[in-house]
mmCIF file of C-alpha atoms and ligand atoms in Angstrom:
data_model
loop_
_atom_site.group_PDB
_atom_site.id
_atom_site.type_symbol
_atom_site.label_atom_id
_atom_site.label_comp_id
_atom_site.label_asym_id
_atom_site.label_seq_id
_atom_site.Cartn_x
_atom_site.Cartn_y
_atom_site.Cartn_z
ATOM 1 C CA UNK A 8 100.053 -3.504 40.483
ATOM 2 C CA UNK A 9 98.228 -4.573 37.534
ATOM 3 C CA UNK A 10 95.459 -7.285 37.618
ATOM 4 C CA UNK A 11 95.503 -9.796 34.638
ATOM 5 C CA UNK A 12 91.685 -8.290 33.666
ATOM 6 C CA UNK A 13 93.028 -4.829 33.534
ATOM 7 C CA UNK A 14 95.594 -5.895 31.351
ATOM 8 C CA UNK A 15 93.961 -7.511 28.965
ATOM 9 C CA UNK A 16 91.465 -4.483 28.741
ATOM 10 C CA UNK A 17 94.301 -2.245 28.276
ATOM 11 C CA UNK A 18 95.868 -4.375 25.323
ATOM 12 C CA UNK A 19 92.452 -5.260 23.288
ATOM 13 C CA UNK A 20 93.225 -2.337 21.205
ATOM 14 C CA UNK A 21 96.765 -3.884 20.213
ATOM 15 C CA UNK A 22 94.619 -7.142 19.678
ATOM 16 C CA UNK A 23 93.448 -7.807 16.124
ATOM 17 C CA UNK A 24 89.987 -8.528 16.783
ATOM 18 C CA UNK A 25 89.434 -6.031 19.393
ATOM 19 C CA UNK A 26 86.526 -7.347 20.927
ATOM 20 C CA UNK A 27 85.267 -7.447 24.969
ATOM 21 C CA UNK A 28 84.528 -11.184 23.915
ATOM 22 C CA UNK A 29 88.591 -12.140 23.812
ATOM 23 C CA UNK A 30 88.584 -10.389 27.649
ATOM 24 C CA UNK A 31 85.860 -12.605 28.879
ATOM 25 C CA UNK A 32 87.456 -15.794 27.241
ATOM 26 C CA UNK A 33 90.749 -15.321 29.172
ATOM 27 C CA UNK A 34 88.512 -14.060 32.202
ATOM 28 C CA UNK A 35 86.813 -17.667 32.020
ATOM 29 C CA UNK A 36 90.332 -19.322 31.509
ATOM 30 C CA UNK A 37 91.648 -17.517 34.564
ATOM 31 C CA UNK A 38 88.295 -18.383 36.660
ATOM 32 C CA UNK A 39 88.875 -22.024 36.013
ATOM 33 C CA UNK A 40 92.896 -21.838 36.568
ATOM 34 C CA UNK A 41 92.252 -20.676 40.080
ATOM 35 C CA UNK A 42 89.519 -23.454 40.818
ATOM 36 C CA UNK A 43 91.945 -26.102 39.856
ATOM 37 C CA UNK A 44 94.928 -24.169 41.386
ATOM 38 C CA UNK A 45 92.745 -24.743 45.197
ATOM 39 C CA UNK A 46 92.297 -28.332 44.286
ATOM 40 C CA UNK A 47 95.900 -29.142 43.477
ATOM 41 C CA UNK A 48 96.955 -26.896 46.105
ATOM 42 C CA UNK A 49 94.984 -29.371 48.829
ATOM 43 C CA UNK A 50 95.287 -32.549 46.800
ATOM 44 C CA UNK A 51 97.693 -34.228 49.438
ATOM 45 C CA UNK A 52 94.525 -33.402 51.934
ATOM 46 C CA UNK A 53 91.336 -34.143 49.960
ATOM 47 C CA UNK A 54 90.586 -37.433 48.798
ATOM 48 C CA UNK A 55 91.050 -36.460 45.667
ATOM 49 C CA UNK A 56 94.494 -38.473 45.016
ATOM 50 C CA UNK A 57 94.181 -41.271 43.466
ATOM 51 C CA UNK A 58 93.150 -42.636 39.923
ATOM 52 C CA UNK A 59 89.640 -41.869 38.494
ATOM 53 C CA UNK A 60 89.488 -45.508 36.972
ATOM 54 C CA UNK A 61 88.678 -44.508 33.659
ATOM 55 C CA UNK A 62 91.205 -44.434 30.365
ATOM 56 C CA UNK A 63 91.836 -41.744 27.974
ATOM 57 C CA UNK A 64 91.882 -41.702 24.706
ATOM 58 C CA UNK A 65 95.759 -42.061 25.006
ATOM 59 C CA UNK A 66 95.279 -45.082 26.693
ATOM 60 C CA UNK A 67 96.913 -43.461 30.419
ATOM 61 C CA UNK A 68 95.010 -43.813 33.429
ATOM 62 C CA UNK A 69 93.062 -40.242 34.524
ATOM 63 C CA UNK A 70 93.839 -39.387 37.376
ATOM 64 C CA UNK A 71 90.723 -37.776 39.971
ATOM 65 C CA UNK A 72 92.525 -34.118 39.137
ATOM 66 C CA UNK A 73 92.521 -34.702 35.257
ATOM 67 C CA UNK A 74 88.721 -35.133 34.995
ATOM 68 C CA UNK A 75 88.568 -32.717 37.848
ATOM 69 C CA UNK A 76 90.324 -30.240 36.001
ATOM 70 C CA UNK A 77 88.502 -31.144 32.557
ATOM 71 C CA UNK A 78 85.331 -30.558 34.056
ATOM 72 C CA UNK A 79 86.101 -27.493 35.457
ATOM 73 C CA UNK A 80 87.576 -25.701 32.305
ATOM 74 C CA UNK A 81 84.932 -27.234 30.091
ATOM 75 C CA UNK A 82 82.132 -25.575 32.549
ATOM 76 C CA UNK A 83 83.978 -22.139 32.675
ATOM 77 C CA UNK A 84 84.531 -22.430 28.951
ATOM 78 C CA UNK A 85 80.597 -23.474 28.082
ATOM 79 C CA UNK A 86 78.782 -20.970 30.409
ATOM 80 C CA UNK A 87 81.229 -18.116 29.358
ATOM 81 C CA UNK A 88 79.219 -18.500 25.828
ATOM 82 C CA UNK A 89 82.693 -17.271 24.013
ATOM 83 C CA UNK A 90 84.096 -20.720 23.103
ATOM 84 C CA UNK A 91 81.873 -22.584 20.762
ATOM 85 C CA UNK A 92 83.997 -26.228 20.999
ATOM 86 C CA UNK A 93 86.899 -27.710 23.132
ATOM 87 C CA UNK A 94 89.466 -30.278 21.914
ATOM 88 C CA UNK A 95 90.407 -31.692 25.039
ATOM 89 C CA UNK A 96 93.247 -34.423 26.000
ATOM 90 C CA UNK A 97 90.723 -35.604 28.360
ATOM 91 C CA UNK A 98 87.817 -36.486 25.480
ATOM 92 C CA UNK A 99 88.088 -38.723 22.479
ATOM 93 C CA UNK A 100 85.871 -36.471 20.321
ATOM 94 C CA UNK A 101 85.546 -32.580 19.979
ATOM 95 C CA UNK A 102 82.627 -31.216 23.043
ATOM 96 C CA UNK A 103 80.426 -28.832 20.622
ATOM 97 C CA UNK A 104 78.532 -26.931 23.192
ATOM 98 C CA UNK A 105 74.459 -26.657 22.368
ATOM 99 C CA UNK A 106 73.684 -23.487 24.165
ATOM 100 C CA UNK A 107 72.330 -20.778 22.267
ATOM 101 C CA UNK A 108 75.096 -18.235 23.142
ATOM 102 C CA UNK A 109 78.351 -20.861 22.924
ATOM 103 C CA UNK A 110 77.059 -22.167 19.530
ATOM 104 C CA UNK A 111 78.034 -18.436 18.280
ATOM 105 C CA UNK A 112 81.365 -18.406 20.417
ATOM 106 C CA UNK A 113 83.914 -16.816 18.026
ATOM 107 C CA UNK A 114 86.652 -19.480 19.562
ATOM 108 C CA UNK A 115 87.810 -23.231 19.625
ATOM 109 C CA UNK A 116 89.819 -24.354 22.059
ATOM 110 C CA UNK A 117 92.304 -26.821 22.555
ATOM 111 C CA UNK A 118 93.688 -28.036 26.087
ATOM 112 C CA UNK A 119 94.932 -29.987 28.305
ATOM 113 C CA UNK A 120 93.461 -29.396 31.591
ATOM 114 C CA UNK A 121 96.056 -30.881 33.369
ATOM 115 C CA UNK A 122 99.338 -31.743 32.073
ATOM 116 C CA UNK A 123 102.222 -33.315 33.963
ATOM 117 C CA UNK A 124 99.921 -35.492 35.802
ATOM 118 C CA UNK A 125 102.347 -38.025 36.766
ATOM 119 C CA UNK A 126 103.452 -35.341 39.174
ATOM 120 C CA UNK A 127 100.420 -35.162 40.655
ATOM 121 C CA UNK A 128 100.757 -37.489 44.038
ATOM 122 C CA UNK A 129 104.754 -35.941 44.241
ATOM 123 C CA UNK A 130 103.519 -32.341 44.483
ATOM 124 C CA UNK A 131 105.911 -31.242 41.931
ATOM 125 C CA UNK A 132 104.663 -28.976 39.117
ATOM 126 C CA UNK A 133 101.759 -29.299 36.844
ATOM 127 C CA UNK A 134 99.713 -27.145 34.354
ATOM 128 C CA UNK A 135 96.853 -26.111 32.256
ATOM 129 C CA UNK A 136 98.085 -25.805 28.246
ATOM 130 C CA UNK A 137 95.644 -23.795 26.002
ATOM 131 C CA UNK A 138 95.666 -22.937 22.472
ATOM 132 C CA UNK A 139 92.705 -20.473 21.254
ATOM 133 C CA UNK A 140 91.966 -20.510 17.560
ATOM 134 C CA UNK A 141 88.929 -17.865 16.480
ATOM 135 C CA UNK A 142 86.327 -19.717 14.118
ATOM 136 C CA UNK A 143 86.692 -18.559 10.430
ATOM 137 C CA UNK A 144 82.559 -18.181 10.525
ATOM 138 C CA UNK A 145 80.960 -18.242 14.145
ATOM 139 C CA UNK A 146 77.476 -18.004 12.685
ATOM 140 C CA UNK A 147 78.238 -21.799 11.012
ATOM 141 C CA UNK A 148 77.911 -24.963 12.721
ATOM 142 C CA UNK A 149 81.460 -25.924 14.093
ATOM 143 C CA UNK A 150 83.348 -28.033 11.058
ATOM 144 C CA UNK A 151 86.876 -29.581 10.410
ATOM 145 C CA UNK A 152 88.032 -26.914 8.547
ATOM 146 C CA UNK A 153 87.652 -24.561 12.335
ATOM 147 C CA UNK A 154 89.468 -27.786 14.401
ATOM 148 C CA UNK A 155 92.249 -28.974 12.195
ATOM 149 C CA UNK A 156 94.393 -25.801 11.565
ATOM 150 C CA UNK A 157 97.979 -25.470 12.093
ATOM 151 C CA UNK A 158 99.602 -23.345 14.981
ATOM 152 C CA UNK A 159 100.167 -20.578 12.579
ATOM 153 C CA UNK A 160 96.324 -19.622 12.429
ATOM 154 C CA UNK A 161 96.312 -19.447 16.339
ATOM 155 C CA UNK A 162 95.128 -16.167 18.026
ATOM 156 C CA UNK A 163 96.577 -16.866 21.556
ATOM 157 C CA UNK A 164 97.958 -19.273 23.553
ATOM 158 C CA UNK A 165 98.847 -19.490 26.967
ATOM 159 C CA UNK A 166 99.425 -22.024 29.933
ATOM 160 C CA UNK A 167 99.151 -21.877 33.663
ATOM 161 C CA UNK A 168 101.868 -23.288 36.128
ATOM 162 C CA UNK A 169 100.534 -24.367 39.117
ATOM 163 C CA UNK A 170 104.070 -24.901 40.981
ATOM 164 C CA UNK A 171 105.946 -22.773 43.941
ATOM 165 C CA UNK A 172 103.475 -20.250 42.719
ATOM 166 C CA UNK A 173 100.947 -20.493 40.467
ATOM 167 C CA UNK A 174 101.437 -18.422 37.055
ATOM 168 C CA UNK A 175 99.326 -17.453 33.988
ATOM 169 C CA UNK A 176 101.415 -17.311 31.060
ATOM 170 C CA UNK A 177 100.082 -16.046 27.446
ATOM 171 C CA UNK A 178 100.313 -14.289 23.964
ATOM 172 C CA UNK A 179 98.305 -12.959 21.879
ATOM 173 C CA UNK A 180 100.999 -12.359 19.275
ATOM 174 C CA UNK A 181 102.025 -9.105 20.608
ATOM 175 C CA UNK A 182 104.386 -10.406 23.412
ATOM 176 C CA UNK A 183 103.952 -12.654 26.547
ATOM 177 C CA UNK A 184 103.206 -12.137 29.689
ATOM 178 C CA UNK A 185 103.461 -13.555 33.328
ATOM 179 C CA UNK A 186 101.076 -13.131 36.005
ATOM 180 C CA UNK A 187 101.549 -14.328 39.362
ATOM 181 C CA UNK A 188 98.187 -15.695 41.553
ATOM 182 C CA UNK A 189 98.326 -13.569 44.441
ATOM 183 C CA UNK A 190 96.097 -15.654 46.672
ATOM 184 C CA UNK A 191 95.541 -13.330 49.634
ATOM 185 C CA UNK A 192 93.466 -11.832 47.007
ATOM 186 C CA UNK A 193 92.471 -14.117 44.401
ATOM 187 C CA UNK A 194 93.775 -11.985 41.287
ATOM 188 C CA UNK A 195 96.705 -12.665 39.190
ATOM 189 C CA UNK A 196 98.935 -9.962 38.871
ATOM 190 C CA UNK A 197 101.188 -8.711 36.194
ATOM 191 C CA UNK A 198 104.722 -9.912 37.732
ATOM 192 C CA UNK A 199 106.545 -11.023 34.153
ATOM 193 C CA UNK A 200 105.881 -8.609 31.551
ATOM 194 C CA UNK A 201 107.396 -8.928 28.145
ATOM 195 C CA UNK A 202 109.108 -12.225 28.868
ATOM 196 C CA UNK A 203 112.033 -13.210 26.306
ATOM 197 C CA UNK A 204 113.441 -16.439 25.717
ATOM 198 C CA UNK A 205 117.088 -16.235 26.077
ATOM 199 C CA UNK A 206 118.583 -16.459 22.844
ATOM 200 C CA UNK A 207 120.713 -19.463 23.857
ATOM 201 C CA UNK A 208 121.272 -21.423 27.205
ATOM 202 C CA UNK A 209 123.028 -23.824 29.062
ATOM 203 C CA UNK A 210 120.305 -25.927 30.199
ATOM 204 C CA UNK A 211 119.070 -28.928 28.105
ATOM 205 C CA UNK A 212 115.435 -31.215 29.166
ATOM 206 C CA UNK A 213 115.246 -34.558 27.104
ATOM 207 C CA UNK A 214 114.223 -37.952 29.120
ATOM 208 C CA UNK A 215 117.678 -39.979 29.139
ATOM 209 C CA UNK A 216 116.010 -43.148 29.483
ATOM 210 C CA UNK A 217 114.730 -43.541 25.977
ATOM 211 C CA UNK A 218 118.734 -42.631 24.707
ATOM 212 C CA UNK A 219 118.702 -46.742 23.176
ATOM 213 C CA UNK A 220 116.084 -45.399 21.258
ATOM 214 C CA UNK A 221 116.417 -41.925 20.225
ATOM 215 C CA UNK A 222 117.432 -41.385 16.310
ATOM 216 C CA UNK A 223 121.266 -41.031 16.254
ATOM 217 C CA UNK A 224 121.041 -36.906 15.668
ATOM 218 C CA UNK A 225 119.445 -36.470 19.484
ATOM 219 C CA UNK A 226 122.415 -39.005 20.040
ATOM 220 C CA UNK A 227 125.093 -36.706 19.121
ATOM 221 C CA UNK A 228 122.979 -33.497 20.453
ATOM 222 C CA UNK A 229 122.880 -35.353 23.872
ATOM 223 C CA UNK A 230 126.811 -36.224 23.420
ATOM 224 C CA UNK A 231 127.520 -32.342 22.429
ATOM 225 C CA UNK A 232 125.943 -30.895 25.120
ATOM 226 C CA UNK A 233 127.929 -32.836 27.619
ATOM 227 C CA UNK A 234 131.870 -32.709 25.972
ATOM 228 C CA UNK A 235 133.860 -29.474 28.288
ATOM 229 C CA UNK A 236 133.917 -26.018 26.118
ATOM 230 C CA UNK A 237 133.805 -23.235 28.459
ATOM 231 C CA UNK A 238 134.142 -20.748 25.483
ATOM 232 C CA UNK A 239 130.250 -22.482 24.720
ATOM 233 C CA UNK A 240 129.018 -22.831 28.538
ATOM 234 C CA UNK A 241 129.568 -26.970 28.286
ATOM 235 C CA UNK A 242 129.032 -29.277 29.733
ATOM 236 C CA UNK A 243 124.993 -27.889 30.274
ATOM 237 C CA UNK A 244 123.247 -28.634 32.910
ATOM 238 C CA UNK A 245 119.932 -31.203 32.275
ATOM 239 C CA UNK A 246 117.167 -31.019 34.173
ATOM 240 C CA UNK A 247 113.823 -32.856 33.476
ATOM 241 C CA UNK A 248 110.598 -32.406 35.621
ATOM 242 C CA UNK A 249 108.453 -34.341 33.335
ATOM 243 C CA UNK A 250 106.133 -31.651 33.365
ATOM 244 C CA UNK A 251 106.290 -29.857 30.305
ATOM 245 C CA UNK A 252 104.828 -26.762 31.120
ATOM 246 C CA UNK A 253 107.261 -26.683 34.561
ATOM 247 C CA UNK A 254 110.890 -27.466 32.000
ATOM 248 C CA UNK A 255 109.141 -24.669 29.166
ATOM 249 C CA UNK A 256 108.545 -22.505 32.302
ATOM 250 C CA UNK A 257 112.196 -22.786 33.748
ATOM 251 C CA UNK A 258 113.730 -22.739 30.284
ATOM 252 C CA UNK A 259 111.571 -19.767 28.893
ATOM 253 C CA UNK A 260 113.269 -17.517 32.163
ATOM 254 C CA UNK A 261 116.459 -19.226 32.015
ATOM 255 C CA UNK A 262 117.607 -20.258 28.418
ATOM 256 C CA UNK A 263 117.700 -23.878 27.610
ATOM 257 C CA UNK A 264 115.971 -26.394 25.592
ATOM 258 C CA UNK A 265 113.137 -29.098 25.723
ATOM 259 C CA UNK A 266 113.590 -32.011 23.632
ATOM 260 C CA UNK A 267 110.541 -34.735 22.794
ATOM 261 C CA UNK A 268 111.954 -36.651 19.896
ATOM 262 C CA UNK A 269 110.748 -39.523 18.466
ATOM 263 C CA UNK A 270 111.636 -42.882 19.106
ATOM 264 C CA UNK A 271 112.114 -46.283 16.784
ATOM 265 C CA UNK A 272 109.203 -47.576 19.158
ATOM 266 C CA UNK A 273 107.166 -44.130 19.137
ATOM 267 C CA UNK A 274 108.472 -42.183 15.842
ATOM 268 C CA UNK A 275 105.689 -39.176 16.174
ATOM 269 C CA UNK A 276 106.935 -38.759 20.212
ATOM 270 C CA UNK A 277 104.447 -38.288 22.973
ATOM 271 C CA UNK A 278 103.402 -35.078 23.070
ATOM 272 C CA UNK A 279 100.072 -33.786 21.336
ATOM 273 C CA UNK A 280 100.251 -30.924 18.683
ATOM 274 C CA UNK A 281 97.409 -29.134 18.716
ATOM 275 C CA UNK A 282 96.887 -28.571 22.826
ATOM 276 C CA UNK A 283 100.659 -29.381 23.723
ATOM 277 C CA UNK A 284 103.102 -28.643 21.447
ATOM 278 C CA UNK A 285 101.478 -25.204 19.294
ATOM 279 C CA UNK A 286 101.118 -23.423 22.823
ATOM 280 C CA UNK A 287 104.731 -23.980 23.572
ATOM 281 C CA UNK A 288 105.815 -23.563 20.104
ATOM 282 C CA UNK A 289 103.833 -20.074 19.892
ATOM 283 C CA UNK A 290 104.847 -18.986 23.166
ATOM 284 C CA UNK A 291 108.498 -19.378 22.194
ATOM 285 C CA UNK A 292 108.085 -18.087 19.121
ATOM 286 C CA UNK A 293 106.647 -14.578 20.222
ATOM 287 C CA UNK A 294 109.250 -14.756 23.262
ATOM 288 C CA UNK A 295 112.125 -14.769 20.588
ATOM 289 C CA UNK A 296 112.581 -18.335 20.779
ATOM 290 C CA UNK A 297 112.135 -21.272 18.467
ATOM 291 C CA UNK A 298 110.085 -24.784 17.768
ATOM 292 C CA UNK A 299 110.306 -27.418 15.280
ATOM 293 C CA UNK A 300 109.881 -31.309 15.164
ATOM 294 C CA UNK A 301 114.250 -31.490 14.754
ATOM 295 C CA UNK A 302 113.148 -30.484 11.203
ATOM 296 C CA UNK A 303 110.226 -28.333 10.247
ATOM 297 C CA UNK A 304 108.004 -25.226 12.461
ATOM 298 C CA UNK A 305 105.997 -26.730 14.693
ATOM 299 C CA UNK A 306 103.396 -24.178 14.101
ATOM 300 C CA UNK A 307 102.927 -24.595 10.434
ATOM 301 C CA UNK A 308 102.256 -28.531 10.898
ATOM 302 C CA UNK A 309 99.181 -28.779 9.214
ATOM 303 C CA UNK A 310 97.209 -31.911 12.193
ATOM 304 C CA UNK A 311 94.708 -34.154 10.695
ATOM 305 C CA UNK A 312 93.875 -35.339 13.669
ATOM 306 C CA UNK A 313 92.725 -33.673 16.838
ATOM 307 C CA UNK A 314 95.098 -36.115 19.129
ATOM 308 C CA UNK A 315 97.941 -35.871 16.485
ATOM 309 C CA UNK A 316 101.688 -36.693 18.163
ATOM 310 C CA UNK A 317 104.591 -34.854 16.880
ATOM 311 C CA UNK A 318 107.959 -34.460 18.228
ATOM 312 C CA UNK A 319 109.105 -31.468 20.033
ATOM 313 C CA UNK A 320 112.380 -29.385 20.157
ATOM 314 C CA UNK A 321 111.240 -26.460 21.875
ATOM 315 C CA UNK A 322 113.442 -23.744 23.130
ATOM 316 C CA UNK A 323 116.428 -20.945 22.522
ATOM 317 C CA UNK A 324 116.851 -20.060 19.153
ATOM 318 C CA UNK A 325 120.492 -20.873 19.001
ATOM 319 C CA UNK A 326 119.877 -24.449 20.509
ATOM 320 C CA UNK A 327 117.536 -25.513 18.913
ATOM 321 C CA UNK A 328 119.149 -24.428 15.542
ATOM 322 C CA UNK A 329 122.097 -26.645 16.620
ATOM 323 C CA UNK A 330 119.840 -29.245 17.638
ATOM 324 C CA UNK A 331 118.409 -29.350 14.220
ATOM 325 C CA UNK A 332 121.769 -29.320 12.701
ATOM 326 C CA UNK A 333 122.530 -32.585 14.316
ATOM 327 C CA UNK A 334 118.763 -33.947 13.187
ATOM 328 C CA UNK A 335 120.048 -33.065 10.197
ATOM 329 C CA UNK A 336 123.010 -34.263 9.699
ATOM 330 C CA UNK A 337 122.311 -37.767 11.521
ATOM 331 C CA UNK A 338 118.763 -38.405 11.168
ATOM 332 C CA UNK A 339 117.806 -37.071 8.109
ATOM 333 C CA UNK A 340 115.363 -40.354 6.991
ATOM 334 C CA UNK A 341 113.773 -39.776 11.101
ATOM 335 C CA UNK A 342 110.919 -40.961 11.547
ATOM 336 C CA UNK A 343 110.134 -42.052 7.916
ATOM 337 C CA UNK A 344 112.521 -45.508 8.272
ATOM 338 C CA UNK A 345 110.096 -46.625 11.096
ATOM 339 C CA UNK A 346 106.862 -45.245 10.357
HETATM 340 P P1 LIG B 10 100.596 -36.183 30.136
HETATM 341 O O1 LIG B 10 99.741 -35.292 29.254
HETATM 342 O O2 LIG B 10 100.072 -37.555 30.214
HETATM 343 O O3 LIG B 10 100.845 -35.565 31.463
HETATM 344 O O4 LIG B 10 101.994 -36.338 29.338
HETATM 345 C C1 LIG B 10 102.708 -35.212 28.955
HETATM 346 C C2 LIG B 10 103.957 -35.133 29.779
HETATM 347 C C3 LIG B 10 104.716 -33.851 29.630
HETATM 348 O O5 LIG B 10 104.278 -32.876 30.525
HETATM 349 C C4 LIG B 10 106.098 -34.294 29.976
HETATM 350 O O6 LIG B 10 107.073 -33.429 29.490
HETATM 351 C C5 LIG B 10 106.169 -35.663 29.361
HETATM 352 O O7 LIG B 10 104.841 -36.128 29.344
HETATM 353 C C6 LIG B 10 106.986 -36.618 30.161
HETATM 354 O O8 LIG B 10 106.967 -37.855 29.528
HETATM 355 P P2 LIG B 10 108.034 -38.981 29.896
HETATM 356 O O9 LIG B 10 107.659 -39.473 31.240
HETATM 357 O O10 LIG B 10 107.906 -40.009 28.830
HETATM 358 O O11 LIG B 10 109.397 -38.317 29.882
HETATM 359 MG MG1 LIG B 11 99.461 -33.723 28.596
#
């Protein structure tokens, strides 16, 4: 059995900055995961359903476990001192922490404390989504130049799954790894290791309901993966949780792909790039898989803006290949014509 700390101590020599300062960052990120794992856990006992009656910058209602879970990860992150600044789903503008030790944190991270939160009250899966860039000059103030950086400058990444079991999944760029919260004890445990994404699947995650407004190439995609080929696996099978770590989860064990297009009505999609799409994206990436907005690497879109939208195919290399091939073939003017 090996803990999540004792792996991580083990692989800082593989990591590029090897540095006890990356350990305590994912130690903090763990602490925090396990706080918010007891709260969701009893969230159908504690009054603690419910919304929190305030908006986020994305307009949704927070729910109680959204700030909850906010709060929580911002506290672990600040007193930790390794994280100088959080981009957060939960706050309109960038937290800069003040204290003298965080000010010199050698990371930035972006999050979202608790994604999936529809599925909060329905006790299906939610998680934590976390992408950890490392300042370009720690002993600077915190500027643009350290927030707005594409996935390809990331260090890690990582989310946890607080479902059936609770998991901590992340990557350092040197593989990813699952570890399972054993909660007899309170320590996650190395259960996954090396985790690769299929190289193709029969399992395809896209919300049906928009289909009147997808862009004719998701259209066709949709329409392929449901003719009969048995020589191909089709029809696939869909499944959607609505939780995208729980469908990246399944699909990362299983094969399959996520799909987040855009829409005539929403042309950039739903889903944030800088704390929701680059984790996934890098995660599949160093799992052998692939992630792209139908058209170009997620990871190398460069944001210029912290709560930036972008689309999201997200998945086995081979689908989402095909899915691009129908993006474009079909859709080649997406999302320009309604921008
Ligand atoms: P959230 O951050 O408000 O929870 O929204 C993100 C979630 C993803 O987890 C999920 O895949 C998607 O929104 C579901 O959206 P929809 O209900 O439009 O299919
Ligand atoms: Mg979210």
């Amino acid at each position: 059995m090996k803990t999540l700390i004792e792996f991580i101590n083990e692989k800082q020599a593989d990591f590029p900055y090897a540095t006890g300062e990356f350990t305590r960052l994912l130690n903090d990120i763990g602490i925090a995961a396990k706080i918010v794992n007891r709260e969701v856990n009893k969230a159908g006992l504690a009054n603690i359903l419910g919304y929190e009656g305030n908006t986020n910058i994305q307009g949704e209602d927070q729910k109680k476990l959204d700030v909850f879970a906010n709060k929580e990860f911002t506290k672990a992150l600040k007193h930790g001192g390794q994280c100088a600044a959080i981009i957060s789903e939960e706050d309109e503008e960038v937290v800069i922490f003040d204290n003298e030790t965080s000010k010199k944190g050698k990371y930035i991270i972006a999050i979202d404390p608790l994604d999936g939160s529809s599925n909060i009250e329905v006790n299906v899966s939610i998680g934590t989504v976390f992408a950890i860039y490392r300042r370009r000059d720690h002993h600077e103030s915190v500027h643009n130049e350290d927030l707005l950086r594409p996935g390809v400058d990331l260090a890690a990444a990582g989310y946890v799954i607080y479902g059936s079991s609770t998991m901590l999944v992340y990557s350092t760029g040197n593989g990813v790894n699952g570890f399972t919260l054993d909660p007899s004890v309170g320590l996650f445990i190395l259960s996954h290791p090396e985790m690769k994404l299929p190289e193709d699947g029969a399992i395809y995650s896209i919300n049906e309901a928009y289909y009147n407004n997808f862009p004719e190439g998701i259209k066709r995609y949709m329409k392929y993966c449901q003719e009969e080929d048995p020589a191909t696996n089709r029809p696939y099978k869909t499944r959607y949780i609505g939780s995208l770590v729980a469908d990246f989860h399944r699909n990362l064990i299983r094969g399959g792909i996520y799909i987040y297009p855009g829409t005539t009505k929403n042309p950039a999609g739903k889903l944030r790039l800088l704390y929701e799409c680059n984790p996934v994206a890098y995660l599949a990436e160093h799992a052998g898989g692939k992630a792209s907005d139908g058209f170009k690497r997620t990871l190398e879109i460069q944001p210029n803006d912290i709560h930036q939208r972008t689309p999201l195919f997200v998945g086995s290399k081979k689908m989402v290949e095909k899915a691009e091939e129908f993006m474009r073939k079909y859709s080649k003017d997406f999302p320009d014509e309604y921008l």
